[in-house]
Amino acid sequence: MPREGARIILGVGGGIAAYKSAELARLLVQRGYSVQAVMTHSATQFLTPLTLASLTHNKVITNLFAERDDSTATLSSAIEHIDVALENDLLVVAPATADLLAQFAHGLAGDFLTTMHLAFTGPVLLAPAMNTNMWNHAATQVNLKTLQQRGYHLVGPDAGDLACGMVGAGRLAEPLEIADAVTALLHQSLHQSRDLAGETILITAGPTQEAIDPVRVITNRSSGRMGYAIAEKAAARGARVILVSGPVALAPPMGVEVLRVESAEQMKNAVMANLEAASIFIGVAAVADYRPRHPADQKLKKTASRLSIELEPTTDILAEVGRQKGDRIVIGFAAETQNLAAEGKRKLELKHCDLVVANLVGLDGTGFESDENEVLLITRDAEPKAIPRAAKREIASRILDQIAPLRLSARARNA
Ligand code: CTP
């Protein structure tokens, strides 16, 4: 079912496939969406703005600084790109040329479409179209990867005969396919928009630092990105989020209460102080399992002999929360270098979790210090479910999608 009244920006890049955006505009209008077409200068060489204006029953934007004859022209048109960005629900770019992908990936803002794109915070759907060699070029592929890691969605390109005479990947997806992708994305964002409203989610993230002396610590390679991505997505879905964070180099996610800590002991205290308020606990932090038993008051001096530091165990925060579980949904992580499923299952039982998100660490490109991850979802009742390699934000959304089914099975177990 199309969502009546949704507001779509249709960005049109300058390529021969621009003519197909007219059909896309018609389909989107037919589905009850209001469509604001924005054309790049080169798009207007392939398709007249009048065509899109007639189909969308709306003016078409082609210039960052619209030509007006009154003295307020510059000011009012200069902020139009912000208004358009704020007023619309989804940006679809068809055709997305190699040049537009590059400008988006690098945050350039040379015309209306690219400037408005920077101010737009909703879902972005790209329908690329270009010559096969341009599509396969390393630069285009890197730009595409950058955009996908930021959560941009892709439809096409298809393979087939291209306008340039070549045969291969690069043909714009069919307008109907693009319109269906728009509808699906709108559904997704509508459906998920506030589904965690009313929940208070307590999340731990990042590494901890255990003092050896006033200047030295024992820590690990956790970047905090997975925990911060979950916090950001949960807040965007309406939850109150309390993020207990070890030392990381990340900006606090929007709308999240961040409590900064250093050691495992401080992290445990911050968690326990906020547990009462929490309906969901997600332990993402790579908490130190051991800390120096007697941290030195003064900086340790170098000597010729060996140095041994006696370590003592820290409290397992997740296990402690598991012991005081009550009605809460408790989600843990398992960072493993081998036996992923078995170790995940063992930690699930041991720490009374509803879900353990197991990931391999120490591999290139996923896990610690990486923008991407690849995980296995381990629950009590179902077979482990693999989430293939994706941006951590995407993985974060998939983990949060598990909360509703987890509640249902917890209720069924307690009934
Ligand atoms: N965890 C915790 N407090 C600790 C240690 C771990 O809350 N002191 C939590 C982590 O946040 C994670 C889960 O326990 O959600 C598993 O952490 P992991 O390091 O994978 O496992 P450990 O239980 O520490 O076991 P091991 O290091 O032996 O694999």
CSV table of C-alpha atoms and ligand atoms in Angstrom, one decimal:
chain,number,residue,atom,x,y,z
A,1,MET,CA,0.0,0.0,0.0
A,2,PRO,CA,1.5,3.4,-1.0
A,3,ARG,CA,1.7,5.9,1.8
A,4,GLU,CA,-0.6,8.7,0.8
A,5,GLY,CA,0.8,12.2,1.2
A,6,ALA,CA,4.4,11.3,1.6
A,7,ARG,CA,6.7,14.0,0.2
A,8,ILE,CA,9.5,12.9,-2.2
A,9,ILE,CA,12.4,14.8,-3.7
A,10,LEU,CA,13.2,13.5,-7.1
A,11,GLY,CA,16.8,14.4,-7.9
A,12,VAL,CA,17.6,14.1,-11.6
A,13,GLY,CA,21.2,14.0,-12.8
A,14,GLY,CA,22.5,14.7,-16.3
A,15,GLY,CA,22.5,11.5,-18.2
A,16,ILE,CA,20.7,10.1,-21.2
A,17,ALA,CA,18.5,8.1,-18.8
A,18,ALA,CA,17.1,11.3,-17.4
A,19,TYR,CA,14.1,10.8,-19.8
A,20,LYS,CA,13.1,7.8,-17.7
A,21,SER,CA,12.7,10.1,-14.6
A,22,ALA,CA,9.6,11.5,-16.3
A,23,GLU,CA,8.0,8.1,-16.1
A,24,LEU,CA,9.2,7.7,-12.5
A,25,ALA,CA,7.7,11.1,-11.6
A,26,ARG,CA,4.3,10.0,-13.1
A,27,LEU,CA,4.4,6.7,-11.1
A,28,LEU,CA,5.2,8.5,-7.9
A,29,VAL,CA,2.4,11.1,-8.3
A,30,GLN,CA,0.0,8.2,-9.2
A,31,ARG,CA,0.8,6.6,-5.8
A,32,GLY,CA,-0.3,9.8,-4.0
A,33,TYR,CA,3.1,11.2,-3.2
A,34,SER,CA,3.9,14.9,-3.6
A,35,VAL,CA,7.0,15.2,-5.8
A,36,GLN,CA,9.5,18.0,-5.7
A,37,ALA,CA,11.8,17.6,-8.8
A,38,VAL,CA,15.3,19.0,-8.5
A,39,MET,CA,17.3,18.9,-11.7
A,40,THR,CA,21.1,19.5,-12.1
A,41,HIS,CA,22.1,21.9,-14.9
A,42,SER,CA,23.2,19.1,-17.1
A,43,ALA,CA,19.9,17.2,-16.5
A,44,THR,CA,18.1,20.1,-18.2
A,45,GLN,CA,20.1,19.4,-21.3
A,46,PHE,CA,18.4,15.9,-21.6
A,47,LEU,CA,14.9,16.7,-20.3
A,48,THR,CA,13.0,20.0,-20.0
A,49,PRO,CA,12.0,21.1,-16.6
A,50,LEU,CA,8.5,21.8,-18.1
A,51,THR,CA,8.0,18.0,-18.6
A,52,LEU,CA,8.6,17.3,-14.9
A,53,ALA,CA,6.6,20.4,-13.8
A,54,SER,CA,3.6,19.2,-15.8
A,55,LEU,CA,3.8,15.6,-14.4
A,56,THR,CA,4.4,16.6,-10.8
A,57,HIS,CA,2.1,19.6,-10.8
A,58,ASN,CA,4.9,21.4,-9.0
A,59,LYS,CA,7.6,23.9,-9.9
A,60,VAL,CA,10.9,22.2,-10.7
A,61,ILE,CA,14.1,23.5,-9.0
A,62,THR,CA,17.1,23.8,-11.2
A,63,ASN,CA,19.1,26.7,-9.6
A,64,LEU,CA,20.6,27.2,-6.2
A,65,PHE,CA,19.9,30.9,-6.6
A,66,ALA,CA,16.6,31.3,-8.3
A,67,GLU,CA,16.3,34.3,-10.5
A,68,ARG,CA,14.0,36.9,-8.9
A,69,ASP,CA,13.8,40.6,-9.4
A,70,ASP,CA,13.1,41.8,-5.8
A,71,SER,CA,15.8,42.5,-3.3
A,72,THR,CA,15.0,39.5,-1.1
A,73,ALA,CA,15.7,37.1,-3.9
A,74,THR,CA,19.1,36.0,-2.7
A,75,LEU,CA,18.1,35.4,0.9
A,76,SER,CA,14.8,33.5,0.2
A,77,SER,CA,16.3,31.4,-2.5
A,78,ALA,CA,19.5,30.7,-0.6
A,79,ILE,CA,17.6,29.0,2.2
A,80,GLU,CA,15.2,27.1,-0.1
A,81,HIS,CA,17.5,24.1,-0.2
A,82,ILE,CA,17.1,23.9,3.6
A,83,ASP,CA,13.3,24.1,3.4
A,84,VAL,CA,13.2,21.5,0.7
A,85,ALA,CA,15.5,19.2,2.8
A,86,LEU,CA,13.4,19.6,5.9
A,87,GLU,CA,10.0,19.4,4.3
A,88,ASN,CA,10.4,16.1,2.5
A,89,ASP,CA,10.4,12.4,3.6
A,90,LEU,CA,12.7,10.8,1.1
A,91,LEU,CA,15.3,11.7,-1.6
A,92,VAL,CA,15.4,9.5,-4.7
A,93,VAL,CA,18.0,10.3,-7.3
A,94,ALA,CA,17.4,8.9,-10.8
A,95,PRO,CA,19.6,8.9,-12.7
A,96,ALA,CA,22.4,9.1,-10.2
A,97,THR,CA,25.4,9.9,-12.4
A,98,ALA,CA,29.0,9.0,-11.6
A,99,ASP,CA,29.5,12.7,-10.9
A,100,LEU,CA,26.6,13.0,-8.5
A,101,LEU,CA,27.8,9.9,-6.6
A,102,ALA,CA,31.2,11.5,-6.3
A,103,GLN,CA,29.8,14.8,-5.1
A,104,PHE,CA,27.5,13.1,-2.6
A,105,ALA,CA,30.4,10.9,-1.3
A,106,HIS,CA,32.7,13.9,-0.8
A,107,GLY,CA,30.0,16.3,0.5
A,108,LEU,CA,30.4,18.8,-2.3
A,109,ALA,CA,27.7,21.5,-2.5
A,110,GLY,CA,28.0,23.2,-5.9
A,111,ASP,CA,24.4,23.3,-6.9
A,112,PHE,CA,20.9,23.0,-5.5
A,113,LEU,CA,20.7,19.2,-5.5
A,114,THR,CA,24.1,18.6,-3.8
A,115,THR,CA,23.6,21.4,-1.3
A,116,MET,CA,20.1,20.3,-0.4
A,117,HIS,CA,21.4,16.7,-0.1
A,118,LEU,CA,23.8,17.8,2.6
A,119,ALA,CA,21.0,19.2,4.6
A,120,PHE,CA,18.7,16.2,4.1
A,121,THR,CA,18.5,13.7,7.0
A,122,GLY,CA,15.9,11.3,5.7
A,123,PRO,CA,16.4,8.1,3.6
A,124,VAL,CA,18.3,8.5,0.3
A,125,LEU,CA,17.7,6.1,-2.6
A,126,LEU,CA,20.2,6.2,-5.5
A,127,ALA,CA,19.4,4.8,-8.9
A,128,PRO,CA,22.7,4.9,-10.7
A,129,ALA,CA,23.0,5.0,-14.5
A,130,MET,CA,26.2,5.4,-16.5
A,131,ASN,CA,28.5,3.7,-19.0
A,132,THR,CA,29.8,0.3,-17.9
A,133,ASN,CA,33.4,1.5,-17.6
A,134,MET,CA,32.4,4.5,-15.6
A,135,TRP,CA,30.4,2.2,-13.3
A,136,ASN,CA,33.3,-0.2,-12.9
A,137,HIS,CA,35.9,2.5,-12.3
A,138,ALA,CA,37.6,2.2,-8.9
A,139,ALA,CA,36.7,5.8,-8.1
A,140,THR,CA,32.9,5.2,-8.7
A,141,GLN,CA,33.0,1.9,-6.7
A,142,VAL,CA,34.8,3.5,-3.8
A,143,ASN,CA,32.3,6.4,-3.8
A,144,LEU,CA,29.4,3.9,-3.9
A,145,LYS,CA,30.9,2.0,-1.0
A,146,THR,CA,31.3,5.2,1.1
A,147,LEU,CA,27.6,6.1,0.4
A,148,GLN,CA,26.4,2.6,1.3
A,149,GLN,CA,28.3,2.6,4.5
A,150,ARG,CA,26.5,5.8,5.3
A,151,GLY,CA,23.2,3.9,4.9
A,152,TYR,CA,22.2,5.1,1.4
A,153,HIS,CA,20.0,2.7,-0.5
A,154,LEU,CA,20.6,1.5,-4.0
A,155,VAL,CA,18.3,0.3,-6.8
A,156,GLY,CA,20.0,-1.0,-9.9
A,157,PRO,CA,21.8,-0.4,-12.1
A,158,ASP,CA,20.6,-3.2,-14.4
A,159,ALA,CA,22.8,-4.9,-17.0
A,160,GLY,CA,22.0,-4.7,-20.7
A,161,ASP,CA,22.3,-2.5,-23.8
A,162,LEU,CA,23.5,1.0,-22.9
A,163,ALA,CA,22.9,4.2,-24.9
A,164,CYS,CA,26.7,4.4,-25.6
A,165,GLY,CA,26.5,1.2,-27.5
A,166,MET,CA,28.2,-0.9,-24.9
A,167,VAL,CA,26.6,-3.9,-23.2
A,168,GLY,CA,27.0,-4.3,-19.5
A,169,ALA,CA,26.1,-3.0,-16.0
A,170,GLY,CA,25.1,0.7,-15.9
A,171,ARG,CA,21.5,0.8,-17.2
A,172,LEU,CA,19.0,2.7,-15.0
A,173,ALA,CA,16.7,0.4,-13.1
A,174,GLU,CA,13.1,0.4,-14.6
A,175,PRO,CA,11.0,3.3,-13.2
A,176,LEU,CA,8.5,0.8,-11.7
A,177,GLU,CA,11.3,-0.9,-9.9
A,178,ILE,CA,12.5,2.5,-8.5
A,179,ALA,CA,9.0,3.5,-7.5
A,180,ASP,CA,8.6,0.2,-5.7
A,181,ALA,CA,11.9,0.8,-3.9
A,182,VAL,CA,10.6,4.2,-2.9
A,183,THR,CA,7.4,2.7,-1.5
A,184,ALA,CA,9.3,0.0,0.4
A,185,LEU,CA,11.7,2.5,1.9
A,186,LEU,CA,8.9,4.8,3.0
A,187,HIS,CA,7.1,1.9,4.6
A,188,GLN,CA,10.3,0.9,6.4
A,189,SER,CA,10.9,4.4,7.8
A,190,LEU,CA,7.2,4.9,8.7
A,191,HIS,CA,6.9,1.5,10.3
A,192,GLN,CA,10.1,1.9,12.3
A,193,SER,CA,9.8,5.6,13.0
A,194,ARG,CA,8.8,5.4,16.7
A,195,ASP,CA,8.5,1.7,17.4
A,196,LEU,CA,10.8,2.0,20.5
A,197,ALA,CA,8.9,4.9,22.1
A,198,GLY,CA,8.3,4.2,25.8
A,199,GLU,CA,11.4,2.0,26.1
A,200,THR,CA,14.4,3.1,28.2
A,201,ILE,CA,17.5,1.5,26.7
A,202,LEU,CA,20.7,1.4,28.8
A,203,ILE,CA,23.7,0.7,26.6
A,204,THR,CA,27.4,0.2,27.4
A,205,ALA,CA,30.0,1.0,24.6
A,206,GLY,CA,33.6,1.4,24.0
A,207,PRO,CA,36.6,0.0,25.8
A,208,THR,CA,37.5,0.5,29.5
A,209,GLN,CA,40.8,1.7,30.8
A,210,GLU,CA,42.3,0.1,33.9
A,211,ALA,CA,45.0,2.1,35.6
A,212,ILE,CA,48.5,0.7,36.1
A,213,ASP,CA,49.8,4.0,37.5
A,214,PRO,CA,48.7,7.6,37.0
A,215,VAL,CA,49.8,7.6,33.3
A,216,ARG,CA,49.5,4.1,32.1
A,217,VAL,CA,46.4,1.9,31.4
A,218,ILE,CA,45.4,-1.5,30.2
A,219,THR,CA,42.8,-1.2,27.5
A,220,ASN,CA,41.7,-2.8,24.2
A,221,ARG,CA,41.0,-1.9,20.6
A,222,SER,CA,37.2,-1.3,20.8
A,223,SER,CA,36.3,1.9,19.0
A,224,GLY,CA,32.8,2.2,20.5
A,225,ARG,CA,31.2,2.6,17.0
A,226,MET,CA,28.9,-0.4,17.3
A,227,GLY,CA,27.5,0.8,20.6
A,228,TYR,CA,27.2,4.4,19.4
A,229,ALA,CA,25.4,3.2,16.3
A,230,ILE,CA,22.8,1.3,18.4
A,231,ALA,CA,22.3,4.3,20.7
A,232,GLU,CA,21.8,6.6,17.7
A,233,LYS,CA,19.3,4.3,15.9
A,234,ALA,CA,17.4,3.5,19.2
A,235,ALA,CA,17.0,7.2,19.9
A,236,ALA,CA,15.9,7.9,16.4
A,237,ARG,CA,13.2,5.2,16.9
A,238,GLY,CA,11.8,7.0,19.9
A,239,ALA,CA,13.6,5.3,22.9
A,240,ARG,CA,15.1,7.1,25.8
A,241,VAL,CA,18.7,6.1,25.6
A,242,ILE,CA,21.3,6.2,28.3
A,243,LEU,CA,24.8,5.4,26.9
A,244,VAL,CA,27.5,4.5,29.4
A,245,SER,CA,30.6,5.1,27.3
A,246,GLY,CA,34.2,4.2,27.9
A,247,PRO,CA,36.9,6.5,26.4
A,248,VAL,CA,36.2,6.8,22.7
A,249,ALA,CA,36.8,9.5,20.0
A,250,LEU,CA,33.2,9.7,18.9
A,251,ALA,CA,30.7,12.5,19.1
A,252,PRO,CA,27.6,11.9,21.3
A,253,PRO,CA,24.7,10.7,19.2
A,254,MET,CA,21.8,13.1,18.9
A,255,GLY,CA,19.2,12.8,21.6
A,256,VAL,CA,21.2,10.4,23.7
A,257,GLU,CA,22.2,10.8,27.4
A,258,VAL,CA,25.9,10.0,27.6
A,259,LEU,CA,27.6,9.0,30.8
A,260,ARG,CA,31.4,9.0,30.4
A,261,VAL,CA,33.4,6.5,32.4
A,262,GLU,CA,37.0,5.1,32.3
A,263,SER,CA,37.3,1.9,34.3
A,264,ALA,CA,35.2,-1.3,34.4
A,265,GLU,CA,34.3,-0.4,38.0
A,266,GLN,CA,33.0,3.1,37.0
A,267,MET,CA,31.1,1.5,34.1
A,268,LYS,CA,29.5,-1.0,36.5
A,269,ASN,CA,28.5,1.7,38.9
A,270,ALA,CA,27.0,3.9,36.2
A,271,VAL,CA,25.0,0.9,34.9
A,272,MET,CA,23.7,-0.2,38.3
A,273,ALA,CA,22.7,3.4,39.1
A,274,ASN,CA,20.5,3.5,36.0
A,275,LEU,CA,19.3,-0.1,35.7
A,276,GLU,CA,16.1,0.5,37.6
A,277,ALA,CA,14.9,2.9,34.9
A,278,ALA,CA,15.9,0.6,32.0
A,279,SER,CA,13.5,-1.7,30.2
A,280,ILE,CA,16.3,-3.0,27.9
A,281,PHE,CA,20.0,-3.4,28.6
A,282,ILE,CA,22.5,-3.8,25.7
A,283,GLY,CA,26.1,-4.6,26.7
A,284,VAL,CA,28.2,-3.6,23.8
A,285,ALA,CA,31.3,-2.5,25.7
A,286,ALA,CA,34.5,-4.4,25.6
A,287,VAL,CA,34.9,-4.3,29.3
A,288,ALA,CA,38.3,-5.3,30.7
A,289,ASP,CA,38.1,-8.7,32.4
A,290,TYR,CA,41.1,-7.9,34.6
A,291,ARG,CA,42.5,-4.8,36.3
A,292,PRO,CA,45.8,-4.2,38.1
A,293,ARG,CA,45.3,-5.3,41.7
A,294,HIS,CA,47.4,-2.5,43.2
A,295,PRO,CA,47.6,0.5,40.8
A,296,ALA,CA,50.7,2.6,41.7
A,297,ASP,CA,50.1,6.1,43.1
A,298,GLN,CA,53.2,7.4,41.4
A,299,LYS,CA,54.5,6.8,37.8
A,300,LEU,CA,56.4,3.5,37.8
A,301,LYS,CA,60.1,3.9,37.2
A,302,LYS,CA,62.0,2.0,34.6
A,303,THR,CA,64.5,-0.5,36.0
A,304,ALA,CA,66.7,-3.2,34.4
A,305,SER,CA,64.6,-6.0,35.8
A,306,ARG,CA,61.4,-7.5,34.6
A,307,LEU,CA,58.1,-6.1,35.8
A,308,SER,CA,55.0,-8.2,36.7
A,309,ILE,CA,51.7,-6.6,37.3
A,310,GLU,CA,49.2,-8.6,39.4
A,311,LEU,CA,45.7,-8.6,37.9
A,312,GLU,CA,42.4,-9.2,39.6
A,313,PRO,CA,39.0,-9.9,37.9
A,314,THR,CA,36.5,-7.1,37.3
A,315,THR,CA,32.8,-7.5,37.8
A,316,ASP,CA,31.1,-8.9,34.7
A,317,ILE,CA,28.5,-6.2,34.2
A,318,LEU,CA,26.3,-8.1,31.7
A,319,ALA,CA,26.2,-11.1,34.1
A,320,GLU,CA,25.3,-8.9,37.0
A,321,VAL,CA,22.5,-7.3,34.9
A,322,GLY,CA,21.4,-10.8,33.9
A,323,ARG,CA,21.1,-11.8,37.6
A,324,GLN,CA,18.8,-8.8,38.2
A,325,LYS,CA,17.0,-9.2,34.9
A,326,GLY,CA,13.3,-8.9,36.0
A,327,ASP,CA,11.2,-8.2,32.9
A,328,ARG,CA,14.0,-6.6,31.0
A,329,ILE,CA,15.2,-7.6,27.6
A,330,VAL,CA,19.0,-8.2,28.0
A,331,ILE,CA,21.2,-8.3,25.0
A,332,GLY,CA,24.9,-9.1,25.1
A,333,PHE,CA,27.8,-9.2,22.6
A,334,ALA,CA,30.3,-11.9,22.2
A,335,ALA,CA,33.6,-10.9,20.7
A,336,GLU,CA,35.4,-14.1,19.6
A,337,THR,CA,38.3,-15.2,17.5
A,338,GLN,CA,36.9,-18.7,16.9
A,339,ASN,CA,33.8,-21.0,17.7
A,340,LEU,CA,31.4,-18.1,17.2
A,341,ALA,CA,28.1,-19.9,17.6
A,342,ALA,CA,29.1,-22.2,20.5
A,343,GLU,CA,30.7,-19.4,22.5
A,344,GLY,CA,27.8,-17.1,21.8
A,345,LYS,CA,25.3,-19.7,23.0
A,346,ARG,CA,27.5,-20.4,26.1
A,347,LYS,CA,27.5,-16.6,27.0
A,348,LEU,CA,23.7,-16.4,26.3
A,349,GLU,CA,23.0,-19.1,29.0
A,350,LEU,CA,25.7,-18.0,31.4
A,351,LYS,CA,24.7,-14.4,31.5
A,352,HIS,CA,20.9,-14.9,31.2
A,353,CYS,CA,20.6,-13.0,28.0
A,354,ASP,CA,17.7,-12.9,25.5
A,355,LEU,CA,20.0,-12.4,22.6
A,356,VAL,CA,23.7,-12.5,22.1
A,357,VAL,CA,25.2,-10.8,19.1
A,358,ALA,CA,28.4,-12.7,18.3
A,359,ASN,CA,31.1,-11.3,16.1
A,360,LEU,CA,34.5,-12.4,15.0
A,361,VAL,CA,37.1,-9.9,16.0
A,362,GLY,CA,40.7,-9.6,14.8
A,363,LEU,CA,39.7,-10.1,11.2
A,364,ASP,CA,40.4,-7.5,8.5
A,365,GLY,CA,37.6,-5.0,8.0
A,366,THR,CA,35.1,-6.1,10.5
A,367,GLY,CA,34.7,-6.0,14.3
A,368,PHE,CA,36.9,-3.8,16.4
A,369,GLU,CA,38.1,-0.4,14.9
A,370,SER,CA,36.0,-1.0,11.8
A,371,ASP,CA,33.0,0.7,10.2
A,372,GLU,CA,31.6,-2.6,9.2
A,373,ASN,CA,30.5,-5.7,11.0
A,374,GLU,CA,29.2,-9.2,10.3
A,375,VAL,CA,27.4,-10.9,13.1
A,376,LEU,CA,25.5,-13.9,14.3
A,377,LEU,CA,22.3,-13.4,16.3
A,378,ILE,CA,21.9,-16.1,18.9
A,379,THR,CA,18.7,-16.6,20.8
A,380,ARG,CA,17.2,-19.2,23.1
A,381,ASP,CA,14.5,-20.6,20.8
A,382,ALA,CA,15.7,-20.1,17.2
A,383,GLU,CA,18.7,-21.2,15.1
A,384,PRO,CA,21.5,-18.7,15.0
A,385,LYS,CA,20.8,-16.0,12.3
A,386,ALA,CA,23.6,-14.5,10.3
A,387,ILE,CA,23.6,-10.8,9.4
A,388,PRO,CA,25.9,-10.5,6.4
A,389,ARG,CA,28.7,-7.8,6.4
A,390,ALA,CA,27.2,-4.3,6.5
A,391,ALA,CA,27.7,-0.9,7.9
A,392,LYS,CA,27.5,-0.8,11.7
A,393,ARG,CA,24.5,1.5,11.6
A,394,GLU,CA,22.7,-1.1,9.4
A,395,ILE,CA,23.6,-3.9,11.8
A,396,ALA,CA,22.4,-1.7,14.7
A,397,SER,CA,19.0,-1.4,13.0
A,398,ARG,CA,18.8,-5.2,12.5
A,399,ILE,CA,19.6,-5.8,16.2
A,400,LEU,CA,16.9,-3.3,17.3
A,401,ASP,CA,14.5,-5.1,15.0
A,402,GLN,CA,14.9,-8.1,17.2
A,403,ILE,CA,13.4,-6.4,20.3
A,404,ALA,CA,9.7,-6.9,19.4
A,405,PRO,CA,10.1,-10.6,18.6
A,406,LEU,CA,12.2,-11.1,21.8
A,407,ARG,CA,9.4,-9.5,23.9
A,408,LEU,CA,6.8,-11.8,22.3
A,409,SER,CA,8.9,-15.0,23.0
A,410,ALA,CA,9.6,-13.8,26.6
A,411,ARG,CA,5.9,-13.3,27.1
A,412,ALA,CA,5.1,-16.7,25.6
A,413,ARG,CA,7.7,-18.3,28.0
A,414,ASN,CA,6.3,-16.6,31.0
A,415,ALA,CA,2.6,-17.3,30.1
B,1,CTP,N1,30.9,-7.9,29.6
B,1,CTP,C1,30.6,-7.1,30.7
B,1,CTP,N2,31.5,-7.0,31.7
B,1,CTP,C2,32.7,-7.6,31.7
B,1,CTP,C3,33.0,-8.4,30.6
B,1,CTP,C4,32.1,-8.5,29.6
B,1,CTP,O1,29.5,-6.5,30.7
B,1,CTP,N3,33.5,-7.4,32.7
B,1,CTP,C5,29.9,-8.1,28.6
B,1,CTP,C6,30.3,-7.4,27.2
B,1,CTP,O2,29.8,-6.1,27.2
B,1,CTP,C7,29.6,-8.3,26.2
B,1,CTP,C8,29.6,-9.7,26.9
B,1,CTP,O3,29.8,-9.4,28.3
B,1,CTP,O4,28.3,-8.0,26.1
B,1,CTP,C9,30.7,-10.6,26.4
B,1,CTP,O5,32.0,-10.0,26.5
B,1,CTP,P1,33.2,-10.8,25.9
B,1,CTP,O6,34.5,-10.0,26.1
B,1,CTP,O7,32.9,-11.3,24.5
B,1,CTP,O8,33.2,-12.1,26.8
B,1,CTP,P2,33.7,-12.4,28.3
B,1,CTP,O9,32.5,-12.8,29.0
B,1,CTP,O10,34.6,-11.4,28.8
B,1,CTP,O11,34.5,-13.8,28.0
B,1,CTP,P3,35.9,-14.1,27.3
B,1,CTP,O12,36.7,-12.8,27.4
B,1,CTP,O13,36.4,-15.2,28.1
B,1,CTP,O14,35.5,-14.5,25.9
